[in-house]
PDB file of C-alpha atoms in Angstrom:
ATOM      1  CA  MET A   1     112.121 189.689 136.935  1.00 50.00           C
ATOM      2  CA  ARG A   2     110.341 190.394 140.105  1.00 60.00           C
ATOM      3  CA  VAL A   3     108.210 188.613 142.454  1.00 53.00           C
ATOM      4  CA  PRO A   4     105.648 191.315 143.921  1.00 61.00           C
ATOM      5  CA  PRO A   5     105.790 191.312 147.575  1.00 57.00           C
ATOM      6  CA  ASP A   6     102.299 190.125 147.962  1.00 60.00           C
ATOM      7  CA  ARG A   7     102.940 187.025 146.291  1.00 60.00           C
ATOM      8  CA  VAL A   8     105.895 186.043 147.970  1.00 47.00           C
ATOM      9  CA  PRO A   9     105.147 183.743 150.844  1.00 51.00           C
ATOM     10  CA  ALA A  10     106.396 185.154 154.476  1.00 50.00           C
ATOM     11  CA  PRO A  11     108.317 182.729 156.388  1.00 56.00           C
ATOM     12  CA  THR A  12     105.749 180.870 159.052  1.00 63.00           C
ATOM     13  CA  ALA A  13     106.586 179.972 162.555  1.00 61.00           C
ATOM     14  CA  VAL A  14     106.755 176.435 161.546  1.00 66.00           C
ATOM     15  CA  ASP A  15     109.174 176.721 158.995  1.00 72.00           C
ATOM     16  CA  SER A  16     111.364 178.844 161.540  1.00 79.00           C
ATOM     17  CA  THR A  17     110.496 176.005 164.051  1.00 82.00           C
ATOM     18  CA  ARG A  18     111.187 173.378 161.346  1.00 84.00           C
ATOM     19  CA  SER A  19     114.603 174.669 160.216  1.00 85.00           C
ATOM     20  CA  THR A  20     115.674 175.373 163.376  1.00 86.00           C
ATOM     21  CA  LEU A  21     115.144 171.864 164.658  1.00 88.00           C
ATOM     22  CA  VAL A  22     116.476 170.448 161.369  1.00 88.00           C
ATOM     23  CA  ALA A  23     120.044 172.360 161.128  1.00 88.00           C
ATOM     24  CA  LEU A  24     120.289 170.974 164.965  1.00 88.00           C
ATOM     25  CA  ALA A  25     120.030 167.770 164.217  1.00 88.00           C
ATOM     26  CA  ASN A  26     122.405 167.907 161.743  1.00 88.00           C
ATOM     27  CA  ALA A  27     124.474 169.425 163.889  1.00 88.00           C
ATOM     28  CA  VAL A  28     124.594 167.696 166.878  1.00 91.00           C
ATOM     29  CA  GLY A  29     121.542 164.714 166.442  1.00 89.00           C
ATOM     30  CA  LEU A  30     122.697 162.507 164.315  1.00 90.00           C
ATOM     31  CA  ASP A  31     125.802 161.870 165.026  1.00 93.00           C
ATOM     32  CA  GLY A  32     125.106 162.572 169.362  1.00 94.00           C
ATOM     33  CA  LEU A  33     122.105 159.996 169.234  1.00 94.00           C
ATOM     34  CA  ALA A  34     124.410 157.378 167.476  1.00 94.00           C
ATOM     35  CA  ALA A  35     126.897 157.833 169.896  1.00 95.00           C
ATOM     36  CA  ALA A  36     124.184 157.780 172.747  1.00 95.00           C
ATOM     37  CA  ASN A  37     123.071 154.548 171.922  1.00 93.00           C
ATOM     38  CA  ALA A  38     126.233 153.079 171.528  1.00 95.00           C
ATOM     39  CA  GLU A  39     127.232 154.591 174.860  1.00 95.00           C
ATOM     40  CA  PRO A  40     124.901 153.613 177.886  1.00 94.00           C
ATOM     41  CA  GLY A  41     126.840 156.152 179.832  1.00 95.00           C
ATOM     42  CA  LEU A  42     126.348 159.141 176.913  1.00 95.00           C
ATOM     43  CA  LEU A  43     122.781 157.809 177.138  1.00 95.00           C
ATOM     44  CA  ALA A  44     121.767 158.313 180.466  1.00 96.00           C
ATOM     45  CA  VAL A  45     123.529 161.542 180.521  1.00 96.00           C
ATOM     46  CA  VAL A  46     121.357 162.849 177.686  1.00 96.00           C
ATOM     47  CA  ASP A  47     118.143 161.233 179.646  1.00 95.00           C
ATOM     48  CA  GLN A  48     118.794 163.173 182.446  1.00 96.00           C
ATOM     49  CA  HIS A  49     119.320 166.864 180.710  1.00 96.00           C
ATOM     50  CA  ALA A  50     116.074 165.629 178.175  1.00 95.00           C
ATOM     51  CA  ALA A  51     113.897 165.383 181.596  1.00 94.00           C
ATOM     52  CA  ALA A  52     115.452 168.768 182.959  1.00 96.00           C
ATOM     53  CA  VAL A  53     114.610 170.121 179.852  1.00 95.00           C
ATOM     54  CA  ARG A  54     110.769 168.694 180.062  1.00 93.00           C
ATOM     55  CA  GLU A  55     110.864 170.201 183.827  1.00 93.00           C
ATOM     56  CA  SER A  56     111.788 173.589 182.263  1.00 93.00           C
ATOM     57  CA  LEU A  57     109.448 173.791 179.815  1.00 92.00           C
ATOM     58  CA  HIS A  58     106.828 172.055 182.362  1.00 87.00           C
ATOM     59  CA  GLY A  59     106.415 168.884 179.973  1.00 72.00           C
ATOM     60  CA  ASP A  60     104.509 167.194 182.969  1.00 74.00           C
ATOM     61  CA  GLN A  61     101.801 169.955 182.984  1.00 84.00           C
ATOM     62  CA  ARG A  62     101.477 169.958 178.876  1.00 82.00           C
ATOM     63  CA  PRO A  63     102.342 168.619 175.669  1.00 85.00           C
ATOM     64  CA  LEU A  64     105.992 169.525 174.970  1.00 88.00           C
ATOM     65  CA  THR A  65     105.895 171.000 171.191  1.00 89.00           C
ATOM     66  CA  ALA A  66     108.358 171.122 168.305  1.00 90.00           C
ATOM     67  CA  ALA A  67     108.344 175.282 168.585  1.00 90.00           C
ATOM     68  CA  ALA A  68     108.771 175.059 172.503  1.00 92.00           C
ATOM     69  CA  LEU A  69     111.856 172.947 171.758  1.00 94.00           C
ATOM     70  CA  ALA A  70     113.054 175.078 169.406  1.00 92.00           C
ATOM     71  CA  GLY A  71     112.875 178.250 171.103  1.00 92.00           C
ATOM     72  CA  TYR A  72     114.655 176.525 173.698  1.00 94.00           C
ATOM     73  CA  ALA A  73     117.268 175.575 171.609  1.00 95.00           C
ATOM     74  CA  GLU A  74     117.986 178.751 170.426  1.00 94.00           C
ATOM     75  CA  GLY A  75     117.876 180.062 173.871  1.00 95.00           C
ATOM     76  CA  VAL A  76     120.194 177.652 175.406  1.00 96.00           C
ATOM     77  CA  ARG A  77     122.693 178.353 172.279  1.00 93.00           C
ATOM     78  CA  SER A  78     122.467 182.278 172.326  1.00 94.00           C
ATOM     79  CA  ALA A  79     123.211 182.021 176.430  1.00 95.00           C
ATOM     80  CA  ALA A  80     126.151 179.710 175.910  1.00 95.00           C
ATOM     81  CA  GLY A  81     127.310 182.544 173.327  1.00 94.00           C
ATOM     82  CA  GLU A  82     127.066 184.935 175.224  1.00 96.00           C
ATOM     83  CA  HIS A  83     129.334 183.415 178.056  1.00 96.00           C
ATOM     84  CA  GLY A  84     132.065 182.466 175.228  1.00 96.00           C
ATOM     85  CA  TRP A  85     130.819 179.421 174.181  1.00 94.00           C
ATOM     86  CA  SER A  86     130.659 178.209 170.277  1.00 92.00           C
ATOM     87  CA  PRO A  87     129.487 175.485 168.302  1.00 89.00           C
ATOM     88  CA  PRO A  88     132.175 172.754 167.841  1.00 88.00           C
ATOM     89  CA  THR A  89     133.715 173.305 164.079  1.00 87.00           C
ATOM     90  CA  SER A  90     135.037 169.351 163.788  1.00 89.00           C
ATOM     91  CA  PRO A  91     133.508 166.335 164.654  1.00 89.00           C
ATOM     92  CA  VAL A  92     132.305 165.686 168.377  1.00 91.00           C
ATOM     93  CA  ASP A  93     134.273 163.848 170.813  1.00 93.00           C
ATOM     94  CA  TRP A  94     130.633 162.436 172.542  1.00 92.00           C
ATOM     95  CA  SER A  95     132.815 161.185 175.443  1.00 91.00           C
ATOM     96  CA  GLU A  96     133.886 164.860 175.758  1.00 91.00           C
ATOM     97  CA  ALA A  97     131.047 166.767 175.085  1.00 93.00           C
ATOM     98  CA  ASP A  98     130.390 169.670 177.092  1.00 95.00           C
ATOM     99  CA  TRP A  99     127.096 170.581 178.854  1.00 96.00           C
ATOM    100  CA  VAL A 100     125.816 172.724 175.856  1.00 96.00           C
ATOM    101  CA  LEU A 101     126.113 170.203 173.708  1.00 96.00           C
ATOM    102  CA  VAL A 102     124.970 167.477 175.356  1.00 96.00           C
ATOM    103  CA  ARG A 103     121.663 169.739 176.170  1.00 97.00           C
ATOM    104  CA  LEU A 104     120.961 170.391 172.711  1.00 96.00           C
ATOM    105  CA  LEU A 105     121.300 166.640 172.073  1.00 95.00           C
ATOM    106  CA  ALA A 106     118.806 166.451 174.954  1.00 96.00           C
ATOM    107  CA  VAL A 107     116.552 168.617 172.597  1.00 95.00           C
ATOM    108  CA  CYS A 108     117.156 166.512 169.562  1.00 93.00           C
ATOM    109  CA  ALA A 109     116.141 163.301 171.662  1.00 94.00           C
ATOM    110  CA  LEU A 110     113.053 165.014 172.666  1.00 94.00           C
ATOM    111  CA  THR A 111     112.242 166.159 169.129  1.00 91.00           C
ATOM    112  CA  ALA A 112     112.376 162.669 167.921  1.00 88.00           C
ATOM    113  CA  VAL A 113     110.121 162.007 170.233  1.00 84.00           C
ATOM    114  CA  LEU A 114     107.487 164.433 169.260  1.00 83.00           C
ATOM    115  CA  GLY A 115     107.517 162.726 165.401  1.00 61.00           C
ATOM    116  CA  THR A 116     108.550 165.851 163.934  1.00 48.00           C
ATOM    117  CA  PRO A 117     109.983 165.575 160.283  1.00 49.00           C
ATOM    118  CA  ALA A 118     113.633 163.394 160.695  1.00 49.00           C
ATOM    119  CA  PRO A 119     116.369 165.579 159.839  1.00 50.00           C
ATOM    120  CA  GLN A 120     117.991 164.784 156.839  1.00 54.00           C
ATOM    121  CA  PRO A 121     122.043 164.990 156.483  1.00 55.00           C
ATOM    122  CA  PRO A 122     123.398 167.642 154.590  1.00 54.00           C
ATOM    123  CA  THR A 123     124.185 167.200 151.013  1.00 56.00           C
ATOM    124  CA  LEU A 124     127.925 166.786 149.990  1.00 51.00           C
TER     125      LEU A 124
END
């Protein structure tokens, strides 16, 4: 049975934002934030990156939003991909994480502060 197009809910910007941030959290945030909490040096680097993200998004002049953070993360991934970066396919050694991963982890840290829905681990 086909559903008429006017009966199919269109994805919203909120859905897209949530999807982006949850996917990011599942890819790097869950493990990365746990590693940062266990390793003060990594936590300091993530904090520095978070401050730079906040500054880039003018977070000192207006509140950060989930949409702004999702857009920023997508921009970082896109620009990194254009320069040959690809997401890791195996667990990340956070003591050796590259700039892109740490920057994306900073976005996850900022997202957590916003009180957005908690990421769910992928189903097995």
